[in-house]
XYZ file of C-alpha atoms in Angstrom:
321
model
C -105.061 -52.820 13.286
C -103.165 -51.384 10.320
C -101.671 -48.551 12.339
C -100.154 -50.798 14.992
C -98.388 -53.036 12.512
C -96.454 -50.350 10.666
C -95.820 -47.322 12.848
C -95.018 -48.396 16.377
C -91.364 -47.331 16.416
C -91.973 -43.582 16.111
C -94.648 -43.719 18.793
C -92.337 -45.737 21.049
C -89.629 -43.116 20.717
C -92.069 -40.299 21.454
C -93.552 -42.026 24.502
C -90.070 -42.854 25.788
C -89.059 -39.180 25.533
C -92.081 -38.189 27.642
C -92.072 -40.847 30.342
C -88.346 -40.691 31.089
C -88.917 -37.156 32.426
C -91.685 -38.039 34.899
C -91.605 -39.951 38.213
C -91.190 -43.703 37.898
C -94.516 -44.526 39.579
C -96.420 -42.562 36.892
C -94.614 -43.856 33.815
C -96.706 -46.954 33.172
C -100.061 -45.151 33.299
C -98.807 -42.192 31.252
C -97.251 -44.464 28.637
C -100.480 -46.442 28.238
C -102.523 -43.250 28.024
C -100.241 -41.704 25.411
C -100.150 -44.840 23.250
C -103.932 -45.136 23.361
C -104.400 -41.449 22.523
C -102.006 -41.612 19.578
C -103.487 -44.869 18.258
C -107.094 -43.653 18.564
C -106.312 -40.316 16.918
C -104.541 -41.962 13.992
C -107.245 -44.590 13.557
C -110.024 -41.981 13.731
C -108.540 -40.231 10.715
C -108.847 -43.414 8.667
C -105.560 -42.784 6.911
C -104.473 -44.389 3.674
C -100.888 -43.903 4.890
C -100.702 -44.769 8.633
C -97.057 -43.729 8.956
C -97.737 -40.253 7.573
C -100.769 -39.929 9.850
C -98.741 -40.981 12.886
C -96.099 -38.374 12.066
C -98.817 -35.730 11.677
C -100.396 -36.603 15.040
C -97.048 -36.517 16.860
C -96.199 -33.177 15.264
C -99.514 -31.764 16.507
C -98.828 -33.089 20.017
C -95.544 -31.200 19.957
C -92.254 -31.342 21.784
C -92.302 -34.123 24.425
C -90.399 -31.993 26.974
C -93.175 -29.492 27.789
C -95.713 -32.333 27.533
C -93.837 -34.175 30.287
C -93.756 -30.966 32.340
C -97.559 -30.709 32.055
C -98.009 -34.285 33.249
C -95.976 -33.572 36.386
C -97.276 -30.009 36.955
C -93.649 -28.945 37.052
C -92.940 -25.362 35.918
C -90.134 -24.891 33.429
C -87.218 -23.445 35.391
C -84.363 -21.109 34.470
C -82.545 -24.150 33.068
C -84.990 -26.918 32.300
C -84.604 -30.657 32.916
C -83.453 -31.303 29.345
C -80.465 -28.973 29.629
C -79.623 -29.234 33.316
C -77.484 -32.424 33.186
C -75.340 -31.008 30.378
C -75.129 -27.657 32.193
C -73.769 -29.407 35.293
C -71.282 -31.456 33.240
C -69.945 -28.396 31.439
C -69.749 -26.372 34.646
C -67.813 -29.205 36.294
C -65.405 -29.366 33.361
C -64.817 -25.594 33.405
C -64.284 -25.391 37.164
C -62.005 -28.432 37.193
C -59.854 -27.498 34.167
C -59.976 -23.853 33.053
C -60.096 -22.369 36.549
C -57.125 -24.357 37.938
C -55.030 -23.641 34.814
C -55.563 -19.866 34.985
C -55.013 -19.843 38.756
C -51.820 -21.886 38.457
C -50.437 -19.633 35.723
C -51.077 -16.572 37.871
C -49.451 -18.176 40.920
C -46.343 -19.162 38.934
C -45.986 -15.635 37.582
C -46.351 -14.205 41.098
C -43.630 -16.545 42.349
C -41.345 -15.559 39.482
C -41.993 -11.908 40.351
C -40.594 -12.597 43.807
C -43.817 -12.197 45.764
C -44.131 -13.788 49.171
C -46.195 -16.838 50.027
C -49.013 -14.740 51.480
C -49.333 -12.622 48.315
C -49.234 -15.695 46.087
C -51.935 -17.456 48.104
C -54.044 -14.312 48.281
C -53.786 -13.801 44.535
C -54.722 -17.424 43.890
C -57.768 -17.226 46.179
C -58.850 -13.993 44.510
C -58.489 -15.550 41.053
C -60.539 -18.594 42.089
C -63.342 -16.458 43.506
C -63.395 -13.935 40.651
C -63.014 -16.308 37.685
C -65.141 -19.025 39.282
C -68.007 -16.593 39.809
C -67.748 -15.339 36.228
C -67.689 -18.865 34.786
C -70.795 -19.867 36.746
C -72.601 -16.652 35.830
C -71.800 -16.672 32.112
C -72.481 -20.379 31.611
C -75.820 -19.941 33.390
C -76.666 -17.007 31.115
C -75.774 -19.048 28.006
C -77.951 -22.006 29.023
C -80.828 -19.770 30.118
C -80.779 -18.097 26.702
C -80.716 -21.497 24.969
C -83.674 -22.624 27.115
C -85.758 -19.558 26.347
C -84.868 -19.325 22.691
C -86.667 -22.611 22.032
C -83.483 -23.943 20.433
C -82.929 -26.897 22.697
C -81.305 -30.039 21.444
C -83.508 -31.452 18.759
C -85.258 -28.157 18.015
C -82.436 -25.897 16.907
C -83.152 -24.442 13.519
C -86.953 -24.751 13.474
C -90.115 -26.076 15.097
C -90.094 -29.501 16.690
C -90.928 -32.460 14.443
C -90.813 -36.229 15.008
C -87.485 -36.259 13.137
C -85.976 -34.669 16.261
C -86.698 -37.745 18.371
C -83.413 -39.449 19.300
C -82.778 -43.058 18.421
C -83.464 -45.426 21.300
C -79.860 -46.332 21.926
C -77.060 -45.382 24.264
C -74.721 -43.059 22.348
C -71.104 -44.153 22.203
C -69.845 -40.590 22.157
C -70.952 -38.191 24.853
C -69.903 -35.003 23.196
C -66.230 -35.109 24.231
C -65.281 -32.849 21.320
C -68.010 -30.357 22.266
C -66.852 -30.303 25.889
C -63.285 -29.745 24.700
C -64.495 -26.877 22.510
C -66.268 -25.222 25.451
C -63.164 -25.591 27.621
C -60.810 -24.254 24.941
C -62.854 -21.205 23.997
C -63.716 -20.442 27.634
C -60.016 -20.678 28.502
C -59.203 -18.145 25.778
C -61.825 -15.746 27.139
C -60.553 -16.182 30.692
C -56.919 -15.611 29.691
C -57.729 -12.503 27.631
C -59.691 -10.921 30.464
C -57.272 -12.064 33.154
C -54.135 -10.703 31.479
C -55.841 -7.312 31.206
C -57.142 -7.162 34.784
C -54.171 -8.806 36.526
C -51.384 -7.377 34.284
C -49.279 -10.468 35.006
C -46.002 -9.348 33.406
C -43.686 -7.247 35.570
C -40.609 -5.426 34.251
C -37.310 -5.195 36.108
C -38.484 -1.802 37.319
C -41.587 -3.323 38.897
C -44.026 -1.961 36.294
C -46.919 -4.329 35.595
C -47.952 -4.717 31.966
C -50.671 -6.312 29.853
C -49.374 -8.993 27.496
C -51.829 -7.893 24.795
C -52.006 -4.326 23.504
C -54.196 -2.322 25.939
C -55.448 -0.312 22.951
C -57.409 -3.372 21.829
C -59.884 -2.733 24.639
C -60.952 0.430 22.855
C -62.021 -1.504 19.787
C -60.989 -4.840 18.279
C -60.993 -6.987 21.414
C -64.783 -6.778 21.699
C -65.706 -8.568 18.443
C -63.011 -11.133 19.241
C -64.583 -11.799 22.649
C -68.087 -11.772 21.134
C -66.998 -14.416 18.623
C -65.536 -16.560 21.406
C -68.754 -16.264 23.440
C -70.687 -17.328 20.333
C -68.431 -20.348 19.869
C -68.844 -21.318 23.542
C -72.624 -21.099 23.119
C -72.595 -23.248 19.986
C -70.348 -25.828 21.651
C -72.748 -25.938 24.611
C -75.687 -26.566 22.255
C -73.631 -29.201 20.449
C -72.886 -30.947 23.765
C -76.593 -31.017 24.628
C -77.413 -32.550 21.259
C -74.637 -35.141 21.601
C -75.966 -36.253 24.987
C -79.434 -36.670 23.463
C -77.963 -38.694 20.569
C -79.096 -36.345 17.806
C -76.958 -34.873 15.046
C -74.414 -32.483 16.589
C -74.495 -29.928 13.770
C -77.515 -28.802 11.783
C -77.383 -26.419 8.837
C -78.758 -23.612 11.021
C -76.074 -24.198 13.662
C -73.404 -24.319 10.976
C -74.575 -20.955 9.608
C -74.439 -19.437 13.092
C -70.942 -20.873 13.508
C -69.848 -18.949 10.404
C -70.944 -15.711 12.107
C -69.197 -16.588 15.379
C -66.025 -17.783 13.656
C -65.912 -14.646 11.482
C -66.416 -12.353 14.499
C -63.487 -14.055 16.208
C -61.043 -14.861 13.400
C -61.288 -11.833 11.106
C -60.555 -9.124 13.728
C -57.824 -11.329 15.208
C -56.219 -11.766 11.791
C -56.451 -8.005 11.172
C -54.712 -6.961 14.403
C -52.032 -9.600 13.819
C -51.536 -8.280 10.288
C -51.118 -4.746 11.658
C -48.821 -6.078 14.395
C -51.064 -4.550 17.053
C -51.865 -7.709 18.984
C -49.135 -7.658 21.638
C -48.365 -4.814 24.011
C -45.343 -2.916 22.524
C -43.934 -2.314 26.025
C -44.188 -6.036 26.776
C -42.447 -6.999 23.516
C -39.721 -4.409 24.063
C -38.960 -5.710 27.548
C -39.143 -9.382 26.567
C -37.202 -9.117 23.294
C -34.506 -6.847 24.670
C -34.389 -4.770 21.503
C -34.865 -7.710 19.104
C -37.653 -7.074 16.600
C -40.216 -9.791 15.921
C -39.912 -10.639 12.208
C -42.809 -9.857 9.879
C -42.886 -13.499 8.830
C -44.123 -14.441 12.327
C -47.226 -12.310 11.900
C -47.749 -13.513 8.337
C -47.711 -17.138 9.461
C -49.986 -16.307 12.413
C -52.549 -14.600 10.164
C -52.523 -17.507 7.718
C -52.908 -19.975 10.577
C -55.877 -18.154 12.145
C -57.725 -17.911 8.824
C -56.924 -21.493 7.812
C -58.076 -22.972 11.134
C -61.280 -20.895 11.115
C -62.122 -21.859 7.538
C -61.350 -25.509 8.239
C -63.669 -25.558 11.256
C -66.504 -24.013 9.254
C -66.104 -26.527 6.419
C -66.041 -29.417 8.893
C -69.254 -28.229 10.564
C -71.106 -27.981 7.251
C -69.932 -31.476 6.299
C -71.223 -32.842 9.599
C -74.510 -30.984 9.086
C -74.941 -32.646 5.675
C -73.814 -36.019 6.982
């Protein structure tokens, strides 16, 4: 048969994507049924170009994830089977890295403030419960939105096509850079919120202070946090795609990263330029009357803009790659 000789690979990849999501005792029958259905449909069209016909048939059959769910009569949950493993990995990374770092920093500051062992332990337990709950909640929200937006790995940026099928190989890289990005941006969010709620710095007079200017919470801190949340979301999507061995960045994802990077970097650069980033009372107590030179803020602004622009350029290069 002409079809079988030239177009088996794409069908194999499609069938593999379906059967790996169903119970092992059903895989053989489902695989045979799918192959026969695809072959018969292609052959019935009597195509002059079997490969193009195969691609057309697979496109009409659609994304293999919901097809597998129909075979098993399994409803699509809050976080579906395609995203759940990556969700668990990212949650484990956050709870085992970001949470201990923030808790340890708070405990050290409490010790330096002269608090007793009971207060230090109580503060640490409170930080674990509060930040841990927020991390679980926000990561769940991010993955639920990704699930319901239809922009799962392989479908971000448009409708599913056979081009989204991963290669049948074990990827060498499991998205380590994406996991690191999630951890880094989540750590920034946690530290920004924590320093405002815990007011970790204490003056000699016992007054607790924010490290960052409290006035930011009336304006500029919100686009900065929104940009960081956007970057966390994009890194989570990137991690899902890396696990499924598809291209980490698409043009659509790169465009969204421009929006997230701009929301984060531009307001941050502006408040640094205006020297309104740090709490004046904190700087006055720490510096002891010494004024931070303007050159510090100039270098900081240049660094923020340069790093943001560099990340955007790198993502577009990877999307073209």
